[in-house]
Amino acid sequence: MPLKKIEILTNCIAHHWFLQAPLFDFDESEVYMSSHEHRFRLFSSVEYEGQLYMTPQNFIESVTMSEPRIRKPWRSLNKQELEKILSDTPPVWKGTSKLFRNLRERGIIAYTEYLFLLSILTKPHAGFKIAFNMFDADGNQMVDKREFLVVTNMIKAFHLMLTPLQVLKKESQEFVPRSYWDMLRRGASQALFSDLAERADENMMIDTTLLVHFFGKKGKAELTFDDFYRFMDNLQTEMLEIEFLTYSKGMTTISEEDFARILLRYTNVEDIRSYLENVRQCIPDEKGITFEEFRSFFQFLNNLEDFAIAMQMYNFACRSIGQDEFARAVYVATGLKLTRHLVNTIFKIFDVDHDDQLSYKEFIGIMKDRLHRGGRGYKTVERFTSFKSCLKKELAGR
């Protein structure tokens, strides 16, 4: 693909992102934005130098709630307020599974970091080392601030590429040729890495809570794999604890019905009531789901793709999938041993025809939606110039 075409497309991507800022007013046009971007805007409550940021409390709510608890105008921070917030940020070696709850409103999270944090929530523990190695560009088993910024900017760049291309495909048949997308998908890291590396130095001018937590107030500290692993594990645990405690109300267990209610949030299931009624009828005597059972299930969900492969083996062999087969497939694919009560509860939720067999396609489809936590495409009307218009203008002017 010629470099000029890459330049045209990347210019429009940058232009498209810039015009989405809420400080400007442009002509209306219908576009598709990612659900991640929509939720970031919806839950953000802080503005600094024209950029929106989430607080740690905003992030918690974006993950555990369908709507913000309170809709407030964005709060503008000045330099002194930001410095005070960042001075209260603990170092990474003091991290706990209550980090976000302890900080609450005393912190800021950039959009690039929001995408990074979301990716952590659905990453299996076996993938933590792979994630660390992505950031460790020079292979010295340490991640510095610049390496971290390069990769988080690249994550944002990939999200920007995906959303505009969806716009072109949805709005018109005159979309970018397949070779454009294939080239970007296979070669974006090579095409954009040097540019992102140069811009990473500029981005260091505004520190965030995550940057100070990882790299210290002077930005000179480096992140080890052990610290990185602990942070990721703590984040997953914290979000699960928050969801669990919302329903446990101080008890050591949640009801099987509430467990079903949590599983079916952010899914494409239209009639959740039928599933809940299924649980009431099939499990009349509540035993409850413990936090360890709750956590083990969501660790299993983070390995859903491997589990799906294991389940297909039963399907190819024309074997029905009972509770024993399900538990064995989970163990083979993930190394996790789910309790018999947890497996039985899962079956009672999804066994709609009461034959004690699981439709693995339906189960996996629903759980994939739950895993994305509402991260599918979002269609809305915003007041800014569409990516398609920008691309046509760029091409016409060349």
Short mmCIF file of C-alpha atoms in Angstrom, two decimals:
data_model
loop_
_atom_site.label_atom_id
_atom_site.label_comp_id
_atom_site.label_asym_id
_atom_site.label_seq_id
_atom_site.Cartn_x
_atom_site.Cartn_y
_atom_site.Cartn_z
CA MET A 1 0.00 0.00 0.00
CA PRO A 2 1.53 3.42 -0.98
CA LEU A 3 2.65 5.59 1.94
CA LYS A 4 0.45 8.47 0.74
CA LYS A 5 -2.66 6.35 1.15
CA ILE A 6 -1.59 5.43 4.69
CA GLU A 7 -1.01 9.13 5.36
CA ILE A 8 -4.49 10.05 4.06
CA LEU A 9 -6.18 7.41 6.18
CA THR A 10 -4.24 8.15 9.37
CA ASN A 11 -4.84 11.91 8.94
CA CYS A 12 -8.58 11.26 8.77
CA ILE A 13 -8.41 8.99 11.80
CA ALA A 14 -6.73 11.74 13.81
CA HIS A 15 -9.14 14.34 12.44
CA HIS A 16 -12.14 12.13 13.24
CA TRP A 17 -10.97 11.67 16.85
CA PHE A 18 -10.24 15.38 17.36
CA LEU A 19 -13.68 16.42 16.17
CA GLN A 20 -15.39 14.09 18.62
CA ALA A 21 -14.36 16.31 21.54
CA PRO A 22 -17.50 17.77 23.17
CA LEU A 23 -16.11 21.33 23.13
CA PHE A 24 -16.91 21.86 19.44
CA ASP A 25 -20.13 22.19 17.44
CA PHE A 26 -20.37 20.79 13.91
CA ASP A 27 -23.05 19.72 11.45
CA GLU A 28 -25.01 16.62 12.35
CA SER A 29 -24.25 13.31 10.66
CA GLU A 30 -25.02 9.77 11.69
CA VAL A 31 -21.94 7.74 12.64
CA TYR A 32 -20.97 4.61 14.48
CA MET A 33 -18.75 4.95 17.53
CA SER A 34 -17.44 2.12 19.65
CA SER A 35 -19.39 1.32 22.77
CA HIS A 36 -16.15 1.76 24.75
CA GLU A 37 -15.87 5.36 23.59
CA HIS A 38 -19.52 6.00 24.33
CA ARG A 39 -19.23 4.60 27.86
CA PHE A 40 -16.05 6.57 28.53
CA ARG A 41 -17.84 9.80 27.60
CA LEU A 42 -20.94 8.80 29.54
CA PHE A 43 -19.13 8.03 32.80
CA SER A 44 -16.30 10.59 32.70
CA SER A 45 -16.66 13.45 35.18
CA VAL A 46 -13.35 15.35 35.03
CA GLU A 47 -11.86 17.71 32.44
CA TYR A 48 -8.29 19.00 32.34
CA GLU A 49 -6.87 21.22 29.57
CA GLY A 50 -9.70 20.30 27.19
CA GLN A 51 -9.43 16.53 27.70
CA LEU A 52 -11.95 14.27 29.43
CA TYR A 53 -10.84 11.89 32.17
CA MET A 54 -12.44 9.29 34.38
CA THR A 55 -11.91 9.15 38.10
CA PRO A 56 -11.28 5.69 39.65
CA GLN A 57 -14.89 5.80 40.89
CA ASN A 58 -16.08 6.57 37.34
CA PHE A 59 -14.20 3.50 36.09
CA ILE A 60 -15.76 1.27 38.75
CA GLU A 61 -19.24 2.49 37.80
CA SER A 62 -18.57 2.06 34.06
CA VAL A 63 -17.75 -1.61 34.66
CA THR A 64 -20.39 -2.47 37.24
CA MET A 65 -23.36 -0.26 36.29
CA SER A 66 -25.41 0.26 33.15
CA GLU A 67 -25.73 4.02 33.76
CA PRO A 68 -23.79 6.53 35.90
CA ARG A 69 -25.07 6.80 39.45
CA ILE A 70 -25.28 10.60 39.21
CA ARG A 71 -25.09 12.65 36.00
CA LYS A 72 -23.02 15.73 36.77
CA PRO A 73 -21.40 18.44 34.62
CA TRP A 74 -17.72 17.74 33.98
CA ARG A 75 -15.54 19.12 36.76
CA SER A 76 -12.59 21.21 35.51
CA LEU A 77 -9.31 20.67 37.32
CA ASN A 78 -6.55 23.27 37.56
CA LYS A 79 -2.86 22.41 37.77
CA GLN A 80 -2.69 22.67 41.57
CA GLU A 81 -5.69 20.36 42.02
CA LEU A 82 -4.20 17.82 39.64
CA GLU A 83 -0.85 17.87 41.42
CA LYS A 84 -2.60 17.34 44.76
CA ILE A 85 -4.54 14.37 43.36
CA LEU A 86 -1.44 12.76 41.91
CA SER A 87 0.58 13.32 45.10
CA ASP A 88 -1.87 11.00 46.90
CA THR A 89 -1.33 8.15 44.42
CA PRO A 90 0.38 5.13 46.06
CA PRO A 91 3.33 3.40 44.35
CA VAL A 92 2.70 0.12 42.55
CA TRP A 93 4.36 -1.94 45.29
CA LYS A 94 1.64 -0.70 47.66
CA GLY A 95 -1.14 -1.77 45.30
CA THR A 96 -4.11 -3.70 46.69
CA SER A 97 -7.42 -5.10 45.49
CA LYS A 98 -9.00 -1.94 46.96
CA LEU A 99 -6.89 0.57 45.00
CA PHE A 100 -9.74 2.08 42.95
CA ARG A 101 -12.15 2.05 45.89
CA ASN A 102 -9.59 3.79 48.10
CA LEU A 103 -8.81 6.49 45.52
CA ARG A 104 -12.46 7.07 44.50
CA GLU A 105 -12.52 10.66 43.12
CA ARG A 106 -8.83 11.30 43.80
CA GLY A 107 -7.43 10.27 40.45
CA ILE A 108 -7.69 10.66 36.67
CA ILE A 109 -7.74 7.97 33.98
CA ALA A 110 -7.20 8.78 30.29
CA TYR A 111 -9.17 7.13 27.48
CA THR A 112 -6.13 5.11 26.35
CA GLU A 113 -5.77 3.80 29.91
CA TYR A 114 -9.49 3.02 30.08
CA LEU A 115 -9.09 0.74 27.04
CA PHE A 116 -6.04 -0.87 28.65
CA LEU A 117 -7.88 -1.49 31.93
CA LEU A 118 -10.86 -3.01 30.12
CA SER A 119 -8.56 -5.41 28.29
CA ILE A 120 -7.13 -6.55 31.65
CA LEU A 121 -10.57 -7.49 32.97
CA THR A 122 -11.03 -10.15 30.29
CA LYS A 123 -7.47 -11.46 30.17
CA PRO A 124 -6.75 -14.96 31.57
CA HIS A 125 -3.90 -15.22 34.08
CA ALA A 126 -1.95 -17.28 31.55
CA GLY A 127 -2.00 -14.22 29.26
CA PHE A 128 -0.48 -11.80 31.80
CA LYS A 129 3.06 -12.59 30.66
CA ILE A 130 2.11 -12.03 27.02
CA ALA A 131 0.59 -8.67 27.94
CA PHE A 132 3.75 -7.68 29.82
CA ASN A 133 5.97 -8.66 26.89
CA MET A 134 3.85 -6.46 24.57
CA PHE A 135 4.88 -3.45 26.66
CA ASP A 136 8.49 -4.57 27.16
CA ALA A 137 9.70 -3.40 23.74
CA ASP A 138 13.45 -3.73 24.45
CA GLY A 139 13.11 -7.13 26.13
CA ASN A 140 14.90 -6.16 29.36
CA GLN A 141 12.10 -7.60 31.54
CA MET A 142 11.19 -4.09 32.72
CA VAL A 143 8.59 -1.67 31.35
CA ASP A 144 9.36 2.05 31.47
CA LYS A 145 6.97 4.95 31.05
CA ARG A 146 7.73 5.55 27.40
CA GLU A 147 7.16 1.90 26.46
CA PHE A 148 3.83 1.94 28.29
CA LEU A 149 2.68 5.11 26.52
CA VAL A 150 3.61 3.78 23.08
CA VAL A 151 1.51 0.63 23.51
CA THR A 152 -1.50 2.37 25.10
CA ASN A 153 -1.49 4.89 22.23
CA MET A 154 -1.35 1.99 19.80
CA ILE A 155 -4.39 0.39 21.49
CA LYS A 156 -6.25 3.65 20.96
CA ALA A 157 -5.09 3.81 17.34
CA PHE A 158 -6.47 0.33 16.64
CA HIS A 159 -9.83 1.31 18.14
CA LEU A 160 -9.91 4.44 15.98
CA MET A 161 -9.15 2.43 12.86
CA LEU A 162 -11.87 -0.11 13.52
CA THR A 163 -14.70 2.34 14.22
CA PRO A 164 -14.29 4.60 11.16
CA LEU A 165 -14.10 1.60 8.85
CA GLN A 166 -17.37 0.36 10.30
CA VAL A 167 -18.87 3.75 9.45
CA LEU A 168 -17.91 3.43 5.81
CA LYS A 169 -19.30 -0.08 5.54
CA LYS A 170 -22.58 0.84 7.24
CA GLU A 171 -23.27 4.12 5.43
CA SER A 172 -22.41 3.27 1.88
CA GLN A 173 -21.12 0.69 -0.56
CA GLU A 174 -18.28 3.12 -1.33
CA PHE A 175 -16.10 1.88 1.48
CA VAL A 176 -12.30 1.55 1.68
CA PRO A 177 -11.05 -1.36 -0.44
CA ARG A 178 -10.32 -4.57 1.46
CA SER A 179 -6.59 -4.19 0.81
CA TYR A 180 -6.57 -0.98 2.92
CA TRP A 181 -7.98 -2.82 5.92
CA ASP A 182 -5.81 -5.88 5.39
CA MET A 183 -2.74 -3.67 5.21
CA LEU A 184 -3.65 -1.78 8.37
CA ARG A 185 -4.55 -4.92 10.26
CA ARG A 186 -1.28 -6.69 9.40
CA GLY A 187 1.08 -3.74 9.30
CA ALA A 188 -0.24 -1.08 11.66
CA SER A 189 2.38 -1.76 14.31
CA GLN A 190 5.20 -1.16 11.80
CA ALA A 191 3.50 1.84 10.14
CA LEU A 192 2.54 3.64 13.33
CA PHE A 193 5.12 2.55 15.93
CA SER A 194 7.78 5.17 15.17
CA ASP A 195 5.18 7.97 15.04
CA LEU A 196 3.61 6.84 18.30
CA ALA A 197 7.01 6.60 19.94
CA GLU A 198 7.73 10.22 19.04
CA ARG A 199 4.33 11.35 20.35
CA ALA A 200 4.78 9.38 23.58
CA ASP A 201 7.30 11.97 24.78
CA GLU A 202 4.74 14.75 24.27
CA ASN A 203 2.08 12.81 26.18
CA MET A 204 4.37 12.60 29.18
CA MET A 205 3.62 16.27 29.89
CA ILE A 206 0.31 15.35 31.57
CA ASP A 207 0.62 12.61 34.16
CA THR A 208 -2.29 10.43 35.22
CA THR A 209 -2.97 8.31 38.27
CA LEU A 210 -1.96 5.13 36.46
CA LEU A 211 1.33 6.61 35.21
CA VAL A 212 2.26 7.83 38.69
CA HIS A 213 1.20 4.51 40.22
CA PHE A 214 3.38 2.54 37.78
CA PHE A 215 6.36 4.85 37.26
CA GLY A 216 6.49 7.16 40.27
CA LYS A 217 6.03 10.91 40.60
CA LYS A 218 9.15 11.62 38.53
CA GLY A 219 8.31 9.00 35.92
CA LYS A 220 11.69 7.30 36.26
CA ALA A 221 10.65 4.04 37.93
CA GLU A 222 10.28 0.84 35.92
CA LEU A 223 7.60 -1.80 36.15
CA THR A 224 8.58 -5.42 36.84
CA PHE A 225 6.55 -8.40 35.72
CA ASP A 226 5.69 -9.27 39.34
CA ASP A 227 4.28 -5.77 39.93
CA PHE A 228 2.44 -5.87 36.61
CA TYR A 229 0.94 -9.30 37.38
CA ARG A 230 -0.13 -8.19 40.85
CA PHE A 231 -1.80 -5.07 39.47
CA MET A 232 -3.77 -7.05 36.87
CA ASP A 233 -4.82 -9.70 39.37
CA ASN A 234 -5.83 -7.04 41.93
CA LEU A 235 -7.90 -5.16 39.34
CA GLN A 236 -9.81 -8.28 38.31
CA THR A 237 -10.39 -9.19 41.96
CA GLU A 238 -11.52 -5.68 42.89
CA MET A 239 -14.15 -5.43 40.16
CA LEU A 240 -15.50 -8.88 41.03
CA GLU A 241 -15.60 -8.02 44.73
CA ILE A 242 -17.58 -4.88 43.98
CA GLU A 243 -20.16 -6.78 41.91
CA PHE A 244 -20.37 -9.56 44.48
CA LEU A 245 -20.75 -7.22 47.47
CA THR A 246 -23.50 -5.30 45.68
CA TYR A 247 -25.68 -8.41 45.91
CA SER A 248 -24.34 -10.15 49.05
CA LYS A 249 -25.32 -7.23 51.34
CA GLY A 250 -22.67 -8.17 53.88
CA MET A 251 -23.28 -11.94 53.71
CA THR A 252 -20.69 -14.50 52.61
CA THR A 253 -22.81 -15.70 49.69
CA ILE A 254 -25.16 -14.40 47.02
CA SER A 255 -28.30 -16.23 45.96
CA GLU A 256 -28.32 -18.42 42.88
CA GLU A 257 -30.90 -16.07 41.38
CA ASP A 258 -28.64 -13.04 41.89
CA PHE A 259 -25.76 -15.02 40.37
CA ALA A 260 -27.93 -15.56 37.29
CA ARG A 261 -28.87 -11.89 37.26
CA ILE A 262 -25.17 -10.88 37.25
CA LEU A 263 -24.31 -13.36 34.49
CA LEU A 264 -27.04 -12.07 32.20
CA ARG A 265 -26.13 -8.40 32.55
CA TYR A 266 -24.68 -6.83 29.37
CA THR A 267 -25.90 -9.74 27.24
CA ASN A 268 -28.25 -9.98 24.27
CA VAL A 269 -30.81 -11.96 26.29
CA GLU A 270 -34.15 -10.18 25.85
CA ASP A 271 -36.24 -12.06 28.41
CA ILE A 272 -34.05 -12.43 31.48
CA ARG A 273 -37.12 -13.20 33.59
CA SER A 274 -37.53 -16.65 32.04
CA TYR A 275 -33.98 -17.57 33.08
CA LEU A 276 -34.54 -16.26 36.60
CA GLU A 277 -37.79 -18.20 36.85
CA ASN A 278 -35.89 -21.29 35.76
CA VAL A 279 -33.55 -20.86 38.73
CA ARG A 280 -36.42 -20.35 41.18
CA GLN A 281 -38.14 -23.54 40.05
CA CYS A 282 -35.05 -25.75 39.77
CA ILE A 283 -33.21 -24.55 42.90
CA PRO A 284 -35.98 -23.95 45.45
CA ASP A 285 -33.61 -24.40 48.40
CA GLU A 286 -30.95 -21.71 48.22
CA LYS A 287 -27.44 -22.76 49.15
CA GLY A 288 -25.79 -19.62 47.82
CA ILE A 289 -22.70 -18.91 45.71
CA THR A 290 -19.52 -18.02 47.62
CA PHE A 291 -17.06 -15.40 46.42
CA GLU A 292 -14.49 -18.08 45.60
CA GLU A 293 -17.05 -19.84 43.39
CA PHE A 294 -18.01 -16.50 41.86
CA ARG A 295 -14.39 -15.61 41.14
CA SER A 296 -13.54 -19.03 39.72
CA PHE A 297 -16.44 -18.75 37.28
CA PHE A 298 -15.24 -15.42 35.93
CA GLN A 299 -11.68 -16.72 35.69
CA PHE A 300 -13.16 -19.48 33.57
CA LEU A 301 -14.98 -16.89 31.42
CA ASN A 302 -11.65 -15.23 30.66
CA ASN A 303 -10.61 -18.58 29.10
CA LEU A 304 -13.85 -18.91 27.13
CA GLU A 305 -12.21 -19.39 23.72
CA ASP A 306 -10.18 -22.40 24.92
CA PHE A 307 -13.27 -23.82 26.60
CA ALA A 308 -15.26 -23.45 23.35
CA ILE A 309 -12.69 -25.58 21.54
CA ALA A 310 -12.94 -28.29 24.19
CA MET A 311 -16.73 -28.24 23.97
CA GLN A 312 -16.62 -28.63 20.20
CA MET A 313 -14.86 -31.95 20.67
CA TYR A 314 -18.01 -33.28 22.36
CA ASN A 315 -20.15 -31.77 19.62
CA PHE A 316 -18.12 -33.39 16.85
CA ALA A 317 -18.41 -36.74 18.63
CA CYS A 318 -22.21 -36.24 18.81
CA ARG A 319 -22.04 -36.55 22.59
CA SER A 320 -24.48 -34.74 24.84
CA ILE A 321 -23.04 -32.25 27.29
CA GLY A 322 -24.01 -33.05 30.84
CA GLN A 323 -22.65 -31.60 34.04
CA ASP A 324 -19.69 -34.02 34.24
CA GLU A 325 -18.66 -33.27 30.64
CA PHE A 326 -19.00 -29.54 31.26
CA ALA A 327 -16.85 -29.66 34.41
CA ARG A 328 -14.21 -31.77 32.66
CA ALA A 329 -14.08 -29.39 29.66
CA VAL A 330 -13.60 -26.44 32.02
CA TYR A 331 -10.74 -28.22 33.81
CA VAL A 332 -9.03 -29.37 30.60
CA ALA A 333 -9.25 -25.91 29.02
CA THR A 334 -8.47 -23.74 32.05
CA GLY A 335 -7.12 -25.87 34.89
CA LEU A 336 -9.99 -24.65 37.09
CA LYS A 337 -12.12 -27.02 39.14
CA LEU A 338 -15.62 -25.58 39.48
CA THR A 339 -17.61 -26.89 42.45
CA ARG A 340 -20.47 -29.27 41.74
CA HIS A 341 -22.94 -26.76 43.16
CA LEU A 342 -21.65 -24.02 40.82
CA VAL A 343 -21.84 -26.33 37.78
CA ASN A 344 -25.35 -27.41 38.78
CA THR A 345 -26.42 -23.77 39.14
CA ILE A 346 -25.04 -22.91 35.68
CA PHE A 347 -27.01 -25.81 34.19
CA LYS A 348 -30.21 -24.80 35.96
CA ILE A 349 -29.86 -21.25 34.56
CA PHE A 350 -29.30 -22.29 30.94
CA ASP A 351 -31.12 -25.64 30.74
CA VAL A 352 -34.35 -24.13 29.44
CA ASP A 353 -35.93 -27.44 28.30
CA HIS A 354 -35.03 -29.19 31.61
CA ASP A 355 -33.22 -32.16 30.05
CA ASP A 356 -30.09 -31.53 32.16
CA GLN A 357 -28.09 -30.93 28.98
CA LEU A 358 -26.39 -27.70 27.97
CA SER A 359 -26.64 -26.05 24.56
CA TYR A 360 -23.01 -24.98 24.38
CA LYS A 361 -23.58 -22.64 21.40
CA GLU A 362 -26.24 -20.67 23.25
CA PHE A 363 -24.22 -20.67 26.46
CA ILE A 364 -21.02 -19.48 24.77
CA GLY A 365 -22.87 -16.84 22.74
CA ILE A 366 -24.45 -15.34 25.85
CA MET A 367 -21.23 -15.52 27.86
CA LYS A 368 -19.26 -13.79 25.11
CA ASP A 369 -21.65 -10.86 25.39
CA ARG A 370 -21.20 -10.86 29.17
CA LEU A 371 -17.43 -10.95 28.74
CA HIS A 372 -17.52 -7.82 26.57
CA ARG A 373 -19.60 -6.00 29.21
CA GLY A 374 -21.54 -4.11 26.57
CA GLY A 375 -18.50 -3.50 24.40
CA ARG A 376 -20.25 -3.94 21.05
CA GLY A 377 -20.68 -1.18 18.51
CA TYR A 378 -22.78 1.83 19.47
CA LYS A 379 -24.83 3.86 17.03
CA THR A 380 -25.60 7.46 17.84
CA VAL A 381 -26.02 10.94 16.39
CA GLU A 382 -23.20 13.33 17.26
CA ARG A 383 -22.46 16.83 16.08
CA PHE A 384 -19.27 16.41 14.09
CA THR A 385 -18.07 15.74 10.56
CA SER A 386 -18.13 12.06 9.60
CA PHE A 387 -15.00 10.08 8.84
CA LYS A 388 -16.37 9.32 5.38
CA SER A 389 -16.66 13.02 4.55
CA CYS A 390 -13.11 13.61 5.76
CA LEU A 391 -11.76 10.76 3.65
CA LYS A 392 -13.52 12.01 0.49
CA LYS A 393 -12.18 15.51 1.10
CA GLU A 394 -8.61 14.23 1.59
CA LEU A 395 -8.75 12.11 -1.56
CA ALA A 396 -10.21 14.95 -3.61
CA GLY A 397 -7.44 17.27 -2.53
CA ARG A 398 -4.58 14.93 -3.47
#
